[in-house]
mmCIF file of N, CA and C in Angstrom:
data_model
loop_
_atom_site.group_PDB
_atom_site.id
_atom_site.type_symbol
_atom_site.label_atom_id
_atom_site.label_comp_id
_atom_site.label_asym_id
_atom_site.label_seq_id
_atom_site.Cartn_x
_atom_site.Cartn_y
_atom_site.Cartn_z
ATOM 1 N N MET Z 11 114.481 89.139 112.155
ATOM 2 C CA MET Z 11 115.776 89.627 111.777
ATOM 3 C C MET Z 11 116.054 90.901 112.541
ATOM 4 N N LYS Z 12 117.318 91.135 112.834
ATOM 5 C CA LYS Z 12 117.708 92.324 113.588
ATOM 6 C C LYS Z 12 118.414 93.307 112.659
ATOM 7 N N VAL Z 13 118.050 94.587 112.825
ATOM 8 C CA VAL Z 13 118.687 95.661 112.081
ATOM 9 C C VAL Z 13 119.093 96.743 113.076
ATOM 10 N N ARG Z 14 119.987 97.604 112.636
ATOM 11 C CA ARG Z 14 120.454 98.690 113.498
ATOM 12 C C ARG Z 14 120.195 100.012 112.783
ATOM 13 N N ILE Z 15 119.490 100.905 113.480
ATOM 14 C CA ILE Z 15 119.212 102.241 112.973
ATOM 15 C C ILE Z 15 119.580 103.238 114.063
ATOM 16 N N MET Z 16 120.445 104.166 113.735
ATOM 17 C CA MET Z 16 120.922 105.178 114.675
ATOM 18 C C MET Z 16 121.448 104.557 115.972
ATOM 19 N N GLY Z 17 122.152 103.450 115.818
ATOM 20 C CA GLY Z 17 122.769 102.796 116.964
ATOM 21 C C GLY Z 17 121.830 101.932 117.786
ATOM 22 N N GLU Z 18 120.557 101.944 117.463
ATOM 23 C CA GLU Z 18 119.578 101.140 118.182
ATOM 24 C C GLU Z 18 119.275 99.873 117.387
ATOM 25 N N GLU Z 19 119.149 98.757 118.088
ATOM 26 C CA GLU Z 19 118.830 97.499 117.425
ATOM 27 C C GLU Z 19 117.323 97.267 117.448
ATOM 28 N N TYR Z 20 116.794 96.863 116.278
ATOM 29 C CA TYR Z 20 115.370 96.575 116.142
ATOM 30 C C TYR Z 20 115.211 95.162 115.595
ATOM 31 N N THR Z 21 114.276 94.424 116.164
ATOM 32 C CA THR Z 21 113.950 93.097 115.671
ATOM 33 C C THR Z 21 112.702 93.229 114.809
ATOM 34 N N LEU Z 22 112.827 92.795 113.557
ATOM 35 C CA LEU Z 22 111.723 92.934 112.608
ATOM 36 C C LEU Z 22 111.231 91.573 112.162
ATOM 37 N N ARG Z 23 109.935 91.460 111.992
ATOM 38 C CA ARG Z 23 109.329 90.277 111.380
ATOM 39 C C ARG Z 23 108.888 90.680 109.991
ATOM 40 N N THR Z 24 109.363 89.981 108.996
ATOM 41 C CA THR Z 24 109.024 90.336 107.630
ATOM 42 C C THR Z 24 109.147 89.120 106.730
ATOM 43 N N GLU Z 25 108.391 89.148 105.646
ATOM 44 C CA GLU Z 25 108.499 88.094 104.646
ATOM 45 C C GLU Z 25 109.544 88.450 103.586
ATOM 46 N N ALA Z 26 110.042 89.684 103.644
ATOM 47 C CA ALA Z 26 111.059 90.116 102.684
ATOM 48 C C ALA Z 26 112.386 89.434 102.999
ATOM 49 N N SER Z 27 113.251 89.409 102.000
ATOM 50 C CA SER Z 27 114.560 88.789 102.200
ATOM 51 C C SER Z 27 115.386 89.607 103.193
ATOM 52 N N GLN Z 28 116.380 88.952 103.762
ATOM 53 C CA GLN Z 28 117.267 89.655 104.691
ATOM 54 C C GLN Z 28 118.001 90.792 103.988
ATOM 55 N N GLU Z 29 118.411 90.556 102.751
ATOM 56 C CA GLU Z 29 119.136 91.580 101.994
ATOM 57 C C GLU Z 29 118.248 92.811 101.795
ATOM 58 N N HIS Z 30 116.991 92.570 101.435
ATOM 59 C CA HIS Z 30 116.059 93.672 101.220
ATOM 60 C C HIS Z 30 115.820 94.436 102.524
ATOM 61 N N THR Z 31 115.556 93.709 103.591
ATOM 62 C CA THR Z 31 115.279 94.328 104.883
ATOM 63 C C THR Z 31 116.471 95.138 105.366
ATOM 64 N N LYS Z 32 117.665 94.595 105.204
ATOM 65 C CA LYS Z 32 118.872 95.331 105.597
ATOM 66 C C LYS Z 32 119.046 96.580 104.752
ATOM 67 N N ALA Z 33 118.783 96.492 103.462
ATOM 68 C CA ALA Z 33 118.906 97.653 102.585
ATOM 69 C C ALA Z 33 117.922 98.751 102.986
ATOM 70 N N VAL Z 34 116.700 98.362 103.342
ATOM 71 C CA VAL Z 34 115.697 99.332 103.780
ATOM 72 C C VAL Z 34 116.157 100.008 105.071
ATOM 73 N N ALA Z 35 116.603 99.224 106.031
ATOM 74 C CA ALA Z 35 117.066 99.774 107.302
ATOM 75 C C ALA Z 35 118.269 100.689 107.089
ATOM 76 N N ASP Z 36 119.193 100.283 106.224
ATOM 77 C CA ASP Z 36 120.365 101.116 105.925
ATOM 78 C C ASP Z 36 119.945 102.446 105.297
ATOM 79 N N HIS Z 37 118.949 102.389 104.416
ATOM 80 C CA HIS Z 37 118.462 103.619 103.774
ATOM 81 C C HIS Z 37 117.863 104.571 104.810
ATOM 82 N N VAL Z 38 117.058 104.029 105.710
ATOM 83 C CA VAL Z 38 116.458 104.848 106.773
ATOM 84 C C VAL Z 38 117.559 105.446 107.640
ATOM 85 N N ASP Z 39 118.528 104.633 108.026
ATOM 86 C CA ASP Z 39 119.628 105.090 108.869
ATOM 87 C C ASP Z 39 120.411 106.215 108.181
ATOM 88 N N LYS Z 40 120.745 106.034 106.919
ATOM 89 C CA LYS Z 40 121.505 107.048 106.181
ATOM 90 C C LYS Z 40 120.705 108.333 106.017
ATOM 91 N N THR Z 41 119.404 108.215 105.785
ATOM 92 C CA THR Z 41 118.569 109.403 105.621
ATOM 93 C C THR Z 41 118.495 110.196 106.916
ATOM 94 N N ILE Z 42 118.307 109.516 108.030
ATOM 95 C CA ILE Z 42 118.271 110.202 109.328
ATOM 96 C C ILE Z 42 119.604 110.882 109.600
ATOM 97 N N LYS Z 43 120.703 110.167 109.366
ATOM 98 C CA LYS Z 43 122.034 110.744 109.609
ATOM 99 C C LYS Z 43 122.285 111.961 108.725
ATOM 100 N N ALA Z 44 121.847 111.917 107.474
ATOM 101 C CA ALA Z 44 122.028 113.060 106.582
ATOM 102 C C ALA Z 44 121.262 114.274 107.097
ATOM 103 N N ILE Z 45 120.062 114.051 107.619
ATOM 104 C CA ILE Z 45 119.278 115.157 108.167
ATOM 105 C C ILE Z 45 119.949 115.701 109.425
ATOM 106 N N LEU Z 46 120.428 114.812 110.270
ATOM 107 C CA LEU Z 46 121.111 115.249 111.491
ATOM 108 C C LEU Z 46 122.396 116.005 111.179
ATOM 109 N N ASN Z 47 123.084 115.618 110.123
ATOM 110 C CA ASN Z 47 124.318 116.314 109.742
ATOM 111 C C ASN Z 47 124.049 117.743 109.295
ATOM 112 N N GLY Z 48 122.834 118.005 108.859
ATOM 113 C CA GLY Z 48 122.469 119.348 108.435
ATOM 114 C C GLY Z 48 122.067 120.253 109.588
ATOM 115 N N SER Z 49 121.933 119.702 110.772
ATOM 116 C CA SER Z 49 121.521 120.495 111.929
ATOM 117 C C SER Z 49 122.189 119.946 113.177
ATOM 118 N N ALA Z 50 122.972 120.779 113.819
ATOM 119 C CA ALA Z 50 123.724 120.333 115.002
ATOM 120 C C ALA Z 50 122.836 120.158 116.228
ATOM 121 N N THR Z 51 121.651 120.766 116.235
ATOM 122 C CA THR Z 51 120.837 120.754 117.453
ATOM 123 C C THR Z 51 119.540 119.944 117.328
ATOM 124 N N MET Z 52 119.319 119.298 116.190
ATOM 125 C CA MET Z 52 118.052 118.579 115.999
ATOM 126 C C MET Z 52 118.020 117.283 116.805
ATOM 127 N N GLU Z 53 116.852 117.014 117.381
ATOM 128 C CA GLU Z 53 116.657 115.768 118.113
ATOM 129 C C GLU Z 53 116.493 114.618 117.120
ATOM 130 N N THR Z 54 116.921 113.429 117.537
ATOM 131 C CA THR Z 54 116.847 112.255 116.676
ATOM 132 C C THR Z 54 115.405 111.954 116.268
ATOM 133 N N GLN Z 55 114.464 112.113 117.183
ATOM 134 C CA GLN Z 55 113.064 111.841 116.864
ATOM 135 C C GLN Z 55 112.564 112.761 115.763
ATOM 136 N N LYS Z 56 112.911 114.029 115.817
ATOM 137 C CA LYS Z 56 112.488 114.966 114.772
ATOM 138 C C LYS Z 56 113.158 114.617 113.446
ATOM 139 N N ALA Z 57 114.428 114.228 113.520
ATOM 140 C CA ALA Z 57 115.133 113.828 112.303
ATOM 141 C C ALA Z 57 114.478 112.587 111.692
ATOM 142 N N ALA Z 58 114.029 111.673 112.534
ATOM 143 C CA ALA Z 58 113.359 110.463 112.033
ATOM 144 C C ALA Z 58 112.046 110.819 111.334
ATOM 145 N N ILE Z 59 111.319 111.783 111.886
ATOM 146 C CA ILE Z 59 110.068 112.212 111.253
ATOM 147 C C ILE Z 59 110.355 112.885 109.921
ATOM 148 N N LEU Z 60 111.364 113.743 109.876
ATOM 149 C CA LEU Z 60 111.735 114.386 108.619
ATOM 150 C C LEU Z 60 112.220 113.354 107.599
ATOM 151 N N ALA Z 61 112.933 112.339 108.067
ATOM 152 C CA ALA Z 61 113.374 111.265 107.169
ATOM 153 C C ALA Z 61 112.173 110.515 106.617
ATOM 154 N N ALA Z 62 111.199 110.243 107.468
ATOM 155 C CA ALA Z 62 109.983 109.556 107.009
ATOM 156 C C ALA Z 62 109.267 110.395 105.954
ATOM 157 N N LEU Z 63 109.202 111.699 106.162
ATOM 158 C CA LEU Z 63 108.575 112.582 105.178
ATOM 159 C C LEU Z 63 109.350 112.572 103.861
ATOM 160 N N GLN Z 64 110.667 112.632 103.947
ATOM 161 C CA GLN Z 64 111.493 112.634 102.742
ATOM 162 C C GLN Z 64 111.351 111.318 101.973
ATOM 163 N N ILE Z 65 111.401 110.205 102.682
ATOM 164 C CA ILE Z 65 111.281 108.888 102.045
ATOM 165 C C ILE Z 65 109.892 108.722 101.433
ATOM 166 N N THR Z 66 108.859 109.194 102.135
ATOM 167 C CA THR Z 66 107.502 109.106 101.611
ATOM 168 C C THR Z 66 107.343 109.987 100.376
ATOM 169 N N ASP Z 67 107.941 111.174 100.391
ATOM 170 C CA ASP Z 67 107.909 112.047 99.218
ATOM 171 C C ASP Z 67 108.573 111.357 98.029
ATOM 172 N N ASP Z 68 109.713 110.726 98.270
ATOM 173 C CA ASP Z 68 110.394 109.972 97.201
ATOM 174 C C ASP Z 68 109.479 108.878 96.647
ATOM 175 N N LEU Z 69 108.806 108.156 97.534
ATOM 176 C CA LEU Z 69 107.888 107.093 97.121
ATOM 177 C C LEU Z 69 106.757 107.645 96.260
ATOM 178 N N PHE Z 70 106.139 108.738 96.706
ATOM 179 C CA PHE Z 70 105.030 109.327 95.957
ATOM 180 C C PHE Z 70 105.486 109.817 94.586
ATOM 181 N N ARG Z 71 106.664 110.428 94.521
ATOM 182 C CA ARG Z 71 107.185 110.904 93.237
ATOM 183 C C ARG Z 71 107.454 109.720 92.294
ATOM 184 N N GLU Z 72 107.997 108.638 92.810
ATOM 185 C CA GLU Z 72 108.248 107.455 91.982
ATOM 186 C C GLU Z 72 106.943 106.833 91.501
ATOM 187 N N ARG Z 73 105.934 106.786 92.368
ATOM 188 C CA ARG Z 73 104.628 106.267 91.956
ATOM 189 C C ARG Z 73 104.036 107.115 90.834
ATOM 190 N N MET Z 74 104.135 108.448 90.967
ATOM 191 C CA MET Z 74 103.613 109.337 89.943
ATOM 192 C C MET Z 74 104.366 109.128 88.625
ATOM 193 N N ALA Z 75 105.674 108.992 88.703
ATOM 194 C CA ALA Z 75 106.468 108.752 87.496
ATOM 195 C C ALA Z 75 106.082 107.425 86.854
ATOM 196 N N MET Z 76 105.831 106.409 87.666
ATOM 197 C CA MET Z 76 105.417 105.106 87.143
ATOM 198 C C MET Z 76 104.052 105.196 86.463
ATOM 199 N N GLU Z 77 103.126 105.933 87.068
ATOM 200 C CA GLU Z 77 101.810 106.114 86.462
ATOM 201 C C GLU Z 77 101.923 106.843 85.124
ATOM 202 N N GLU Z 78 102.763 107.866 85.066
ATOM 203 C CA GLU Z 78 102.962 108.606 83.815
ATOM 204 C C GLU Z 78 103.595 107.718 82.755
ATOM 205 N N LEU Z 79 104.569 106.917 83.142
ATOM 206 C CA LEU Z 79 105.214 106.007 82.209
ATOM 207 C C LEU Z 79 104.223 104.969 81.694
ATOM 208 N N THR Z 80 103.397 104.440 82.584
ATOM 209 C CA THR Z 80 102.376 103.464 82.184
ATOM 210 C C THR Z 80 101.399 104.084 81.187
ATOM 211 N N ALA Z 81 100.984 105.318 81.451
ATOM 212 C CA ALA Z 81 100.072 106.004 80.532
ATOM 213 C C ALA Z 81 100.741 106.230 79.180
ATOM 214 N N ASP Z 82 102.020 106.600 79.193
ATOM 215 C CA ASP Z 82 102.753 106.809 77.940
ATOM 216 C C ASP Z 82 102.858 105.516 77.139
ATOM 217 N N ILE Z 83 103.114 104.415 77.825
ATOM 218 C CA ILE Z 83 103.228 103.118 77.144
ATOM 219 C C ILE Z 83 101.880 102.705 76.556
ATOM 220 N N LYS Z 84 100.807 102.914 77.307
ATOM 221 C CA LYS Z 84 99.470 102.580 76.793
ATOM 222 C C LYS Z 84 99.142 103.416 75.564
ATOM 223 N N GLN Z 85 99.494 104.700 75.599
ATOM 224 C CA GLN Z 85 99.232 105.566 74.452
ATOM 225 C C GLN Z 85 100.077 105.139 73.254
ATOM 226 N N LEU Z 86 101.321 104.788 73.479
ATOM 227 C CA LEU Z 86 102.190 104.312 72.403
ATOM 228 C C LEU Z 86 101.629 103.034 71.785
ATOM 229 N N ALA Z 87 101.166 102.127 72.628
ATOM 230 C CA ALA Z 87 100.573 100.880 72.126
ATOM 231 C C ALA Z 87 99.333 101.184 71.283
ATOM 232 N N ALA Z 88 98.518 102.137 71.738
ATOM 233 C CA ALA Z 88 97.321 102.511 70.979
ATOM 234 C C ALA Z 88 97.701 103.155 69.647
ATOM 235 N N ASP Z 89 98.775 103.939 69.645
ATOM 236 C CA ASP Z 89 99.234 104.585 68.410
ATOM 237 C C ASP Z 89 99.805 103.578 67.417
ATOM 238 N N ILE Z 90 100.461 102.558 67.928
ATOM 239 C CA ILE Z 90 101.116 101.568 67.070
ATOM 240 C C ILE Z 90 100.128 100.515 66.560
ATOM 241 N N ARG Z 91 99.117 100.186 67.350
ATOM 242 C CA ARG Z 91 98.178 99.106 67.008
ATOM 243 C C ARG Z 91 97.630 99.211 65.579
ATOM 244 N N PRO Z 92 97.192 100.385 65.092
ATOM 245 C CA PRO Z 92 96.657 100.451 63.721
ATOM 246 C C PRO Z 92 97.704 100.164 62.646
ATOM 247 N N LEU Z 93 98.966 100.286 62.974
ATOM 248 C CA LEU Z 93 100.030 100.049 62.001
ATOM 249 C C LEU Z 93 100.379 98.565 61.863
ATOM 250 N N LEU Z 94 99.905 97.764 62.795
ATOM 251 C CA LEU Z 94 100.199 96.333 62.775
ATOM 252 C C LEU Z 94 99.251 95.597 61.839
ATOM 253 N N PRO Z 95 99.708 94.456 61.330
ATOM 254 C CA PRO Z 95 98.791 93.623 60.544
ATOM 255 C C PRO Z 95 97.630 93.167 61.435
ATOM 256 N N PRO Z 96 96.464 92.956 60.850
ATOM 257 C CA PRO Z 96 95.282 92.588 61.655
ATOM 258 C C PRO Z 96 95.521 91.411 62.598
ATOM 259 N N ALA Z 97 96.278 90.424 62.169
ATOM 260 C CA ALA Z 97 96.516 89.246 63.010
ATOM 261 C C ALA Z 97 97.340 89.589 64.246
ATOM 262 N N LYS Z 98 98.098 90.692 64.217
ATOM 263 C CA LYS Z 98 98.960 91.077 65.337
ATOM 264 C C LYS Z 98 98.335 92.141 66.237
ATOM 265 N N ARG Z 99 97.163 92.627 65.873
ATOM 266 C CA ARG Z 99 96.539 93.716 66.628
ATOM 267 C C ARG Z 99 95.875 93.266 67.924
ATOM 268 N N GLY Z 100 95.652 91.974 68.049
ATOM 269 C CA GLY Z 100 94.978 91.482 69.254
ATOM 270 C C GLY Z 100 93.497 91.760 69.246
ATOM 271 N N GLU Z 101 92.969 92.023 68.077
ATOM 272 C CA GLU Z 101 91.536 92.285 67.955
ATOM 273 C C GLU Z 101 90.793 91.003 67.610
ATOM 274 N N ASP Z 102 89.542 90.945 67.976
ATOM 275 C CA ASP Z 102 88.705 89.803 67.633
ATOM 276 C C ASP Z 102 88.212 89.987 66.202
ATOM 277 N N LEU Z 103 88.767 89.209 65.276
ATOM 278 C CA LEU Z 103 88.438 89.350 63.863
ATOM 279 C C LEU Z 103 87.004 88.924 63.555
ATOM 280 N N GLY Z 104 86.428 88.082 64.364
ATOM 281 C CA GLY Z 104 85.068 87.612 64.136
ATOM 282 C C GLY Z 104 84.024 88.648 64.490
ATOM 283 N N ALA Z 105 84.372 89.682 65.258
ATOM 284 C CA ALA Z 105 83.414 90.679 65.680
ATOM 285 C C ALA Z 105 83.176 91.726 64.616
ATOM 286 N N ALA Z 106 84.000 91.795 63.584
ATOM 287 C CA ALA Z 106 83.872 92.862 62.575
ATOM 288 C C ALA Z 106 82.749 92.645 61.646
#
């Protein structure tokens, strides 16, 4: 599939859908353009590196938020489990 980033065409091989691939390319393109708009003299290559850093930072922050949410859900499940009837707790009743 072909995508366009900063006026350049790139041919990509991917198992992702065309819609997904286009959305990713559009996001990269918009991020680079936003960085370039903030600086009249920045080279495109430097803007691309800064965009990669920004996108990676966003990814890491989302991963951390997901890990925190997962931990919160596990703790909530542990807090609720004793309040459930024994048959709904998911415990092995024969082991008691």
